Amino acid sequence: MQVLAFDVFGTVVDWHGSIVREMQALYPAVDANAFALAWRARYQPALARVRAGAQGWAVLDELHRAMLEEILPRFGLAHLSEAERRQLSRVWQRLDAWPDSVAGLARLKTRFIITTLSNGNIALLTRMAKRAGLPWDCVLSAESFQAYKPSPAVYRGLARVFDLPAQQLALVAAHHEDLAAARDCGLRTAYVERPLEFGASQVKDVAPQPGNGLHASCLLDLARQLGC
């Protein structure tokens, strides 16, 4: 392997905990856990509309804003100003890394090229990395290929960017469906356990599944397994 490509939301950064912390600070009367889950619940349906052609191409920052507009009235926040809405919608650019992520990526970077392969757009991923100290060699996004995962265009696009056969690339993710799609395109795969991705109220099953070449408890464990 020469390149490790990373899913970001949930795998490298804690979207749920980050949104909960921001909501508790800004709007303490709102159920922050329910708000975070409701916002994320609109994620896959929004991507599916774009993939199906029911909606034209839009970067994830734009989709996140549209999802936010849908849920604000439900949580008593319909009164927010445009500036407040814009600031809140950009919380996805301010997500905190999991505690092991920065050190784990730094170790993996000593041996491999490390890049994002995320549905997040380039501006979002770049600002997130700058704030959280994520040491990417490269930032690749669904925006780079005008397609959202699990479209094969994303995984094949990764191989094209680095001019490598798929077997020399690996996707690292906390989502089995993402990894399965990558394997279908010939990539190697590594699963990372993130049992609290959806918070303590919805603990994920992180049991190993067949097909993944590697299974790690965290990015530091992945680095250890890969000799970094």
PDB file of C-alpha atoms in Angstrom:
ATOM      1  CA  MET A   1       0.000   0.000   0.000  1.00  0.00           C
ATOM      2  CA  GLN A   2       1.137   3.522  -0.788  1.00  0.00           C
ATOM      3  CA  VAL A   3      -1.920   5.630   0.004  1.00  0.00           C
ATOM      4  CA  LEU A   4      -4.348   5.581   2.922  1.00  0.00           C
ATOM      5  CA  ALA A   5      -7.560   7.456   2.161  1.00  0.00           C
ATOM      6  CA  PHE A   6      -9.787   8.374   5.085  1.00  0.00           C
ATOM      7  CA  ASP A   7     -13.460   8.832   5.548  1.00  0.00           C
ATOM      8  CA  VAL A   8     -13.684  11.848   7.853  1.00  0.00           C
ATOM      9  CA  PHE A   9     -17.100  12.334   9.505  1.00  0.00           C
ATOM     10  CA  GLY A  10     -17.275   9.840  12.349  1.00  0.00           C
ATOM     11  CA  THR A  11     -13.981   8.174  11.461  1.00  0.00           C
ATOM     12  CA  VAL A  12     -11.519  11.015  12.120  1.00  0.00           C
ATOM     13  CA  VAL A  13     -13.745  13.639  13.734  1.00  0.00           C
ATOM     14  CA  ASP A  14     -16.536  13.423  16.300  1.00  0.00           C
ATOM     15  CA  TRP A  15     -19.448  15.120  14.555  1.00  0.00           C
ATOM     16  CA  HIS A  16     -22.048  14.205  17.186  1.00  0.00           C
ATOM     17  CA  GLY A  17     -20.094  15.310  20.228  1.00  0.00           C
ATOM     18  CA  SER A  18     -18.945  18.491  18.493  1.00  0.00           C
ATOM     19  CA  ILE A  19     -22.471  19.551  17.542  1.00  0.00           C
ATOM     20  CA  VAL A  20     -23.775  18.694  21.009  1.00  0.00           C
ATOM     21  CA  ARG A  21     -21.096  20.835  22.652  1.00  0.00           C
ATOM     22  CA  GLU A  22     -21.779  23.794  20.368  1.00  0.00           C
ATOM     23  CA  MET A  23     -25.551  23.585  20.830  1.00  0.00           C
ATOM     24  CA  GLN A  24     -25.207  23.361  24.604  1.00  0.00           C
ATOM     25  CA  ALA A  25     -23.080  26.505  24.563  1.00  0.00           C
ATOM     26  CA  LEU A  26     -25.243  28.525  22.159  1.00  0.00           C
ATOM     27  CA  TYR A  27     -28.772  27.231  22.773  1.00  0.00           C
ATOM     28  CA  PRO A  28     -28.873  25.457  26.155  1.00  0.00           C
ATOM     29  CA  ALA A  29     -32.665  25.112  26.105  1.00  0.00           C
ATOM     30  CA  VAL A  30     -32.468  22.818  23.041  1.00  0.00           C
ATOM     31  CA  ASP A  31     -32.041  19.047  23.350  1.00  0.00           C
ATOM     32  CA  ALA A  32     -28.564  19.003  21.815  1.00  0.00           C
ATOM     33  CA  ASN A  33     -28.415  15.223  21.368  1.00  0.00           C
ATOM     34  CA  ALA A  34     -31.736  15.113  19.531  1.00  0.00           C
ATOM     35  CA  PHE A  35     -30.728  18.119  17.426  1.00  0.00           C
ATOM     36  CA  ALA A  36     -27.456  16.517  16.313  1.00  0.00           C
ATOM     37  CA  LEU A  37     -29.162  13.238  15.443  1.00  0.00           C
ATOM     38  CA  ALA A  38     -31.993  14.964  13.566  1.00  0.00           C
ATOM     39  CA  TRP A  39     -29.540  16.970  11.480  1.00  0.00           C
ATOM     40  CA  ARG A  40     -27.435  13.931  10.618  1.00  0.00           C
ATOM     41  CA  ALA A  41     -30.554  11.867   9.822  1.00  0.00           C
ATOM     42  CA  ARG A  42     -31.091  14.094   6.776  1.00  0.00           C
ATOM     43  CA  TYR A  43     -27.578  13.468   5.466  1.00  0.00           C
ATOM     44  CA  GLN A  44     -28.038  10.251   3.497  1.00  0.00           C
ATOM     45  CA  PRO A  45     -31.426  11.267   2.019  1.00  0.00           C
ATOM     46  CA  ALA A  46     -29.876  14.534   0.812  1.00  0.00           C
ATOM     47  CA  LEU A  47     -26.961  12.728  -0.833  1.00  0.00           C
ATOM     48  CA  ALA A  48     -29.341  10.185  -2.365  1.00  0.00           C
ATOM     49  CA  ARG A  49     -31.299  12.975  -4.078  1.00  0.00           C
ATOM     50  CA  VAL A  50     -28.122  14.286  -5.674  1.00  0.00           C
ATOM     51  CA  ARG A  51     -26.957  10.807  -6.714  1.00  0.00           C
ATOM     52  CA  ALA A  52     -30.363  10.071  -8.271  1.00  0.00           C
ATOM     53  CA  GLY A  53     -30.368  13.326 -10.231  1.00  0.00           C
ATOM     54  CA  ALA A  54     -33.418  14.626  -8.380  1.00  0.00           C
ATOM     55  CA  GLN A  55     -31.285  17.597  -7.322  1.00  0.00           C
ATOM     56  CA  GLY A  56     -28.389  19.219  -9.122  1.00  0.00           C
ATOM     57  CA  TRP A  57     -24.853  19.023  -7.804  1.00  0.00           C
ATOM     58  CA  ALA A  58     -24.353  20.923  -4.539  1.00  0.00           C
ATOM     59  CA  VAL A  59     -21.419  20.811  -2.155  1.00  0.00           C
ATOM     60  CA  LEU A  60     -21.981  19.479   1.343  1.00  0.00           C
ATOM     61  CA  ASP A  61     -21.848  22.907   2.994  1.00  0.00           C
ATOM     62  CA  GLU A  62     -24.897  23.839   0.907  1.00  0.00           C
ATOM     63  CA  LEU A  63     -26.678  20.590   1.715  1.00  0.00           C
ATOM     64  CA  HIS A  64     -25.953  20.988   5.433  1.00  0.00           C
ATOM     65  CA  ARG A  65     -27.512  24.456   5.340  1.00  0.00           C
ATOM     66  CA  ALA A  66     -30.638  23.113   3.622  1.00  0.00           C
ATOM     67  CA  MET A  67     -30.920  20.293   6.188  1.00  0.00           C
ATOM     68  CA  LEU A  68     -30.560  22.829   8.991  1.00  0.00           C
ATOM     69  CA  GLU A  69     -33.400  24.929   7.617  1.00  0.00           C
ATOM     70  CA  GLU A  70     -35.637  21.846   7.731  1.00  0.00           C
ATOM     71  CA  ILE A  71     -35.083  21.151  11.420  1.00  0.00           C
ATOM     72  CA  LEU A  72     -34.879  24.634  12.976  1.00  0.00           C
ATOM     73  CA  PRO A  73     -38.666  25.014  13.483  1.00  0.00           C
ATOM     74  CA  ARG A  74     -38.859  21.588  15.159  1.00  0.00           C
ATOM     75  CA  PHE A  75     -36.427  22.757  17.846  1.00  0.00           C
ATOM     76  CA  GLY A  76     -37.896  26.211  18.364  1.00  0.00           C
ATOM     77  CA  LEU A  77     -35.134  27.987  16.450  1.00  0.00           C
ATOM     78  CA  ALA A  78     -37.064  29.422  13.524  1.00  0.00           C
ATOM     79  CA  HIS A  79     -36.327  32.912  14.875  1.00  0.00           C
ATOM     80  CA  LEU A  80     -32.574  32.687  14.198  1.00  0.00           C
ATOM     81  CA  SER A  81     -31.133  35.452  12.064  1.00  0.00           C
ATOM     82  CA  GLU A  82     -29.324  34.821   8.794  1.00  0.00           C
ATOM     83  CA  ALA A  83     -25.979  35.380  10.513  1.00  0.00           C
ATOM     84  CA  GLU A  84     -26.865  32.918  13.271  1.00  0.00           C
ATOM     85  CA  ARG A  85     -28.047  30.321  10.757  1.00  0.00           C
ATOM     86  CA  ARG A  86     -24.877  30.668   8.724  1.00  0.00           C
ATOM     87  CA  GLN A  87     -22.689  30.373  11.801  1.00  0.00           C
ATOM     88  CA  LEU A  88     -24.536  27.279  13.017  1.00  0.00           C
ATOM     89  CA  SER A  89     -24.488  25.595   9.600  1.00  0.00           C
ATOM     90  CA  ARG A  90     -20.695  25.964   9.530  1.00  0.00           C
ATOM     91  CA  VAL A  91     -20.294  23.906  12.722  1.00  0.00           C
ATOM     92  CA  TRP A  92     -19.373  21.051  10.366  1.00  0.00           C
ATOM     93  CA  GLN A  93     -16.170  22.953   9.594  1.00  0.00           C
ATOM     94  CA  ARG A  94     -15.369  23.148  13.322  1.00  0.00           C
ATOM     95  CA  LEU A  95     -15.674  19.490  14.306  1.00  0.00           C
ATOM     96  CA  ASP A  96     -13.262  18.179  16.922  1.00  0.00           C
ATOM     97  CA  ALA A  97     -10.997  15.244  16.155  1.00  0.00           C
ATOM     98  CA  TRP A  98     -11.302  12.037  18.133  1.00  0.00           C
ATOM     99  CA  PRO A  99      -8.591  11.975  20.834  1.00  0.00           C
ATOM    100  CA  ASP A 100      -6.422   9.490  18.899  1.00  0.00           C
ATOM    101  CA  SER A 101      -6.794  11.035  15.451  1.00  0.00           C
ATOM    102  CA  VAL A 102      -4.015  13.623  15.239  1.00  0.00           C
ATOM    103  CA  ALA A 103      -1.345  11.374  16.766  1.00  0.00           C
ATOM    104  CA  GLY A 104      -2.547   8.365  14.762  1.00  0.00           C
ATOM    105  CA  LEU A 105      -2.487  10.254  11.478  1.00  0.00           C
ATOM    106  CA  ALA A 106       0.956  11.651  12.240  1.00  0.00           C
ATOM    107  CA  ARG A 107       2.310   8.130  12.740  1.00  0.00           C
ATOM    108  CA  LEU A 108       0.615   6.769   9.611  1.00  0.00           C
ATOM    109  CA  LYS A 109       1.985   9.709   7.623  1.00  0.00           C
ATOM    110  CA  THR A 110       5.557   8.556   8.312  1.00  0.00           C
ATOM    111  CA  ARG A 111       5.007   5.558   6.036  1.00  0.00           C
ATOM    112  CA  PHE A 112       2.041   6.343   3.781  1.00  0.00           C
ATOM    113  CA  ILE A 113       0.496   9.215   1.851  1.00  0.00           C
ATOM    114  CA  ILE A 114      -2.590  10.140   3.851  1.00  0.00           C
ATOM    115  CA  THR A 115      -5.541  11.873   2.230  1.00  0.00           C
ATOM    116  CA  THR A 116      -9.177  12.536   2.901  1.00  0.00           C
ATOM    117  CA  LEU A 117     -11.771  10.802   0.755  1.00  0.00           C
ATOM    118  CA  SER A 118     -14.866  12.417   2.148  1.00  0.00           C
ATOM    119  CA  ASN A 119     -18.259  13.625   1.071  1.00  0.00           C
ATOM    120  CA  GLY A 120     -17.317  16.920   2.679  1.00  0.00           C
ATOM    121  CA  ASN A 121     -16.378  19.679   0.256  1.00  0.00           C
ATOM    122  CA  ILE A 122     -12.827  20.987  -0.082  1.00  0.00           C
ATOM    123  CA  ALA A 123     -13.365  24.240   1.829  1.00  0.00           C
ATOM    124  CA  LEU A 124     -15.078  22.402   4.669  1.00  0.00           C
ATOM    125  CA  LEU A 125     -12.338  19.766   4.947  1.00  0.00           C
ATOM    126  CA  THR A 126      -9.543  22.318   4.707  1.00  0.00           C
ATOM    127  CA  ARG A 127     -10.958  24.565   7.426  1.00  0.00           C
ATOM    128  CA  MET A 128     -11.662  21.552   9.615  1.00  0.00           C
ATOM    129  CA  ALA A 129      -8.087  20.290   9.205  1.00  0.00           C
ATOM    130  CA  LYS A 130      -6.631  23.724   9.940  1.00  0.00           C
ATOM    131  CA  ARG A 131      -8.617  24.049  13.167  1.00  0.00           C
ATOM    132  CA  ALA A 132      -8.175  20.481  14.404  1.00  0.00           C
ATOM    133  CA  GLY A 133      -4.539  20.064  13.348  1.00  0.00           C
ATOM    134  CA  LEU A 134      -5.194  17.141  11.008  1.00  0.00           C
ATOM    135  CA  PRO A 135      -1.921  16.560   9.103  1.00  0.00           C
ATOM    136  CA  TRP A 136      -3.226  15.519   5.688  1.00  0.00           C
ATOM    137  CA  ASP A 137      -0.858  15.246   2.725  1.00  0.00           C
ATOM    138  CA  CYS A 138      -3.790  15.888   0.416  1.00  0.00           C
ATOM    139  CA  VAL A 139      -7.465  16.855   0.646  1.00  0.00           C
ATOM    140  CA  LEU A 140      -9.720  14.954  -1.744  1.00  0.00           C
ATOM    141  CA  SER A 141     -13.463  15.316  -1.679  1.00  0.00           C
ATOM    142  CA  ALA A 142     -16.605  14.190  -3.422  1.00  0.00           C
ATOM    143  CA  GLU A 143     -16.385  17.670  -4.894  1.00  0.00           C
ATOM    144  CA  SER A 144     -13.178  16.578  -6.668  1.00  0.00           C
ATOM    145  CA  PHE A 145     -15.177  13.981  -8.637  1.00  0.00           C
ATOM    146  CA  GLN A 146     -18.660  15.591  -8.662  1.00  0.00           C
ATOM    147  CA  ALA A 147     -20.042  12.417  -7.074  1.00  0.00           C
ATOM    148  CA  TYR A 148     -20.944  11.349  -3.565  1.00  0.00           C
ATOM    149  CA  LYS A 149     -19.837   8.115  -1.955  1.00  0.00           C
ATOM    150  CA  PRO A 150     -20.603   5.274  -2.382  1.00  0.00           C
ATOM    151  CA  SER A 151     -20.467   6.126  -6.089  1.00  0.00           C
ATOM    152  CA  PRO A 152     -17.642   4.150  -7.755  1.00  0.00           C
ATOM    153  CA  ALA A 153     -16.485   7.413  -9.354  1.00  0.00           C
ATOM    154  CA  VAL A 154     -15.075   8.526  -6.002  1.00  0.00           C
ATOM    155  CA  TYR A 155     -12.964   5.431  -5.346  1.00  0.00           C
ATOM    156  CA  ARG A 156     -11.823   5.139  -8.957  1.00  0.00           C
ATOM    157  CA  GLY A 157     -11.053   8.830  -8.926  1.00  0.00           C
ATOM    158  CA  LEU A 158      -8.676   8.280  -6.019  1.00  0.00           C
ATOM    159  CA  ALA A 159      -6.700   5.762  -8.054  1.00  0.00           C
ATOM    160  CA  ARG A 160      -6.644   8.152 -11.001  1.00  0.00           C
ATOM    161  CA  VAL A 161      -5.387  11.074  -8.910  1.00  0.00           C
ATOM    162  CA  PHE A 162      -2.437   9.086  -7.572  1.00  0.00           C
ATOM    163  CA  ASP A 163      -1.891   7.094 -10.787  1.00  0.00           C
ATOM    164  CA  LEU A 164      -1.828   3.840  -8.856  1.00  0.00           C
ATOM    165  CA  PRO A 165      -3.607   0.500  -9.148  1.00  0.00           C
ATOM    166  CA  ALA A 166      -6.457   0.154  -6.686  1.00  0.00           C
ATOM    167  CA  GLN A 167      -4.602  -2.579  -4.802  1.00  0.00           C
ATOM    168  CA  GLN A 168      -2.045   0.003  -3.654  1.00  0.00           C
ATOM    169  CA  LEU A 169      -4.750   2.152  -2.069  1.00  0.00           C
ATOM    170  CA  ALA A 170      -6.720   1.558   1.128  1.00  0.00           C
ATOM    171  CA  LEU A 171      -9.825   3.208   2.491  1.00  0.00           C
ATOM    172  CA  VAL A 172      -9.958   3.719   6.254  1.00  0.00           C
ATOM    173  CA  ALA A 173     -13.477   4.215   7.605  1.00  0.00           C
ATOM    174  CA  ALA A 174     -15.846   3.567  10.483  1.00  0.00           C
ATOM    175  CA  HIS A 175     -18.677   2.654   8.077  1.00  0.00           C
ATOM    176  CA  HIS A 176     -19.000  -0.799   6.574  1.00  0.00           C
ATOM    177  CA  GLU A 177     -21.032   0.354   3.565  1.00  0.00           C
ATOM    178  CA  ASP A 178     -18.287   2.791   2.562  1.00  0.00           C
ATOM    179  CA  LEU A 179     -15.664   0.072   2.900  1.00  0.00           C
ATOM    180  CA  ALA A 180     -17.719  -2.438   0.910  1.00  0.00           C
ATOM    181  CA  ALA A 181     -18.092   0.041  -1.959  1.00  0.00           C
ATOM    182  CA  ALA A 182     -14.343   0.675  -1.913  1.00  0.00           C
ATOM    183  CA  ARG A 183     -13.622  -3.074  -2.043  1.00  0.00           C
ATOM    184  CA  ASP A 184     -15.941  -3.400  -5.036  1.00  0.00           C
ATOM    185  CA  CYS A 185     -13.578  -0.980  -6.783  1.00  0.00           C
ATOM    186  CA  GLY A 186     -10.510  -3.005  -5.831  1.00  0.00           C
ATOM    187  CA  LEU A 187      -9.280  -0.981  -2.844  1.00  0.00           C
ATOM    188  CA  ARG A 188      -8.042  -2.505   0.372  1.00  0.00           C
ATOM    189  CA  THR A 189     -10.011  -1.601   3.490  1.00  0.00           C
ATOM    190  CA  ALA A 190      -9.465  -0.924   7.187  1.00  0.00           C
ATOM    191  CA  TYR A 191     -12.307  -0.563   9.675  1.00  0.00           C
ATOM    192  CA  VAL A 192     -11.904   1.737  12.690  1.00  0.00           C
ATOM    193  CA  GLU A 193     -14.153   1.313  15.709  1.00  0.00           C
ATOM    194  CA  ARG A 194     -16.100   4.429  16.676  1.00  0.00           C
ATOM    195  CA  PRO A 195     -18.793   3.067  18.998  1.00  0.00           C
ATOM    196  CA  LEU A 196     -19.875   6.545  20.132  1.00  0.00           C
ATOM    197  CA  GLU A 197     -20.217   8.087  16.675  1.00  0.00           C
ATOM    198  CA  PHE A 198     -23.924   8.725  17.333  1.00  0.00           C
ATOM    199  CA  GLY A 199     -23.461   9.465  21.031  1.00  0.00           C
ATOM    200  CA  ALA A 200     -23.963   7.402  24.152  1.00  0.00           C
ATOM    201  CA  SER A 201     -27.684   6.987  23.445  1.00  0.00           C
ATOM    202  CA  GLN A 202     -27.018   5.077  20.203  1.00  0.00           C
ATOM    203  CA  VAL A 203     -23.883   2.987  20.707  1.00  0.00           C
ATOM    204  CA  LYS A 204     -22.766   1.361  17.449  1.00  0.00           C
ATOM    205  CA  ASP A 205     -22.027  -2.325  16.948  1.00  0.00           C
ATOM    206  CA  VAL A 206     -18.335  -2.330  16.011  1.00  0.00           C
ATOM    207  CA  ALA A 207     -17.840  -6.086  15.727  1.00  0.00           C
ATOM    208  CA  PRO A 208     -15.474  -7.196  12.944  1.00  0.00           C
ATOM    209  CA  GLN A 209     -17.035  -8.026   9.597  1.00  0.00           C
ATOM    210  CA  PRO A 210     -15.585 -10.232   6.889  1.00  0.00           C
ATOM    211  CA  GLY A 211     -13.970  -8.512   3.963  1.00  0.00           C
ATOM    212  CA  ASN A 212     -12.051  -5.832   5.809  1.00  0.00           C
ATOM    213  CA  GLY A 213      -8.333  -6.489   5.656  1.00  0.00           C
ATOM    214  CA  LEU A 214      -7.727  -4.643   8.921  1.00  0.00           C
ATOM    215  CA  HIS A 215      -9.840  -3.943  12.001  1.00  0.00           C
ATOM    216  CA  ALA A 216      -8.556  -1.376  14.493  1.00  0.00           C
ATOM    217  CA  SER A 217      -9.826   0.016  17.778  1.00  0.00           C
ATOM    218  CA  CYS A 218      -8.525   3.484  16.859  1.00  0.00           C
ATOM    219  CA  LEU A 219      -6.051   5.176  14.516  1.00  0.00           C
ATOM    220  CA  LEU A 220      -3.160   4.590  16.913  1.00  0.00           C
ATOM    221  CA  ASP A 221      -3.993   0.880  16.834  1.00  0.00           C
ATOM    222  CA  LEU A 222      -4.109   1.017  13.031  1.00  0.00           C
ATOM    223  CA  ALA A 223      -0.677   2.668  12.991  1.00  0.00           C
ATOM    224  CA  ARG A 224       0.661  -0.073  15.239  1.00  0.00           C
ATOM    225  CA  GLN A 225      -0.741  -2.800  12.972  1.00  0.00           C
ATOM    226  CA  LEU A 226       0.842  -1.150   9.948  1.00  0.00           C
ATOM    227  CA  GLY A 227       4.243  -0.824  11.578  1.00  0.00           C
ATOM    228  CA  CYS A 228       4.178   2.942  12.053  1.00  0.00           C
TER     229      CYS A 228
END
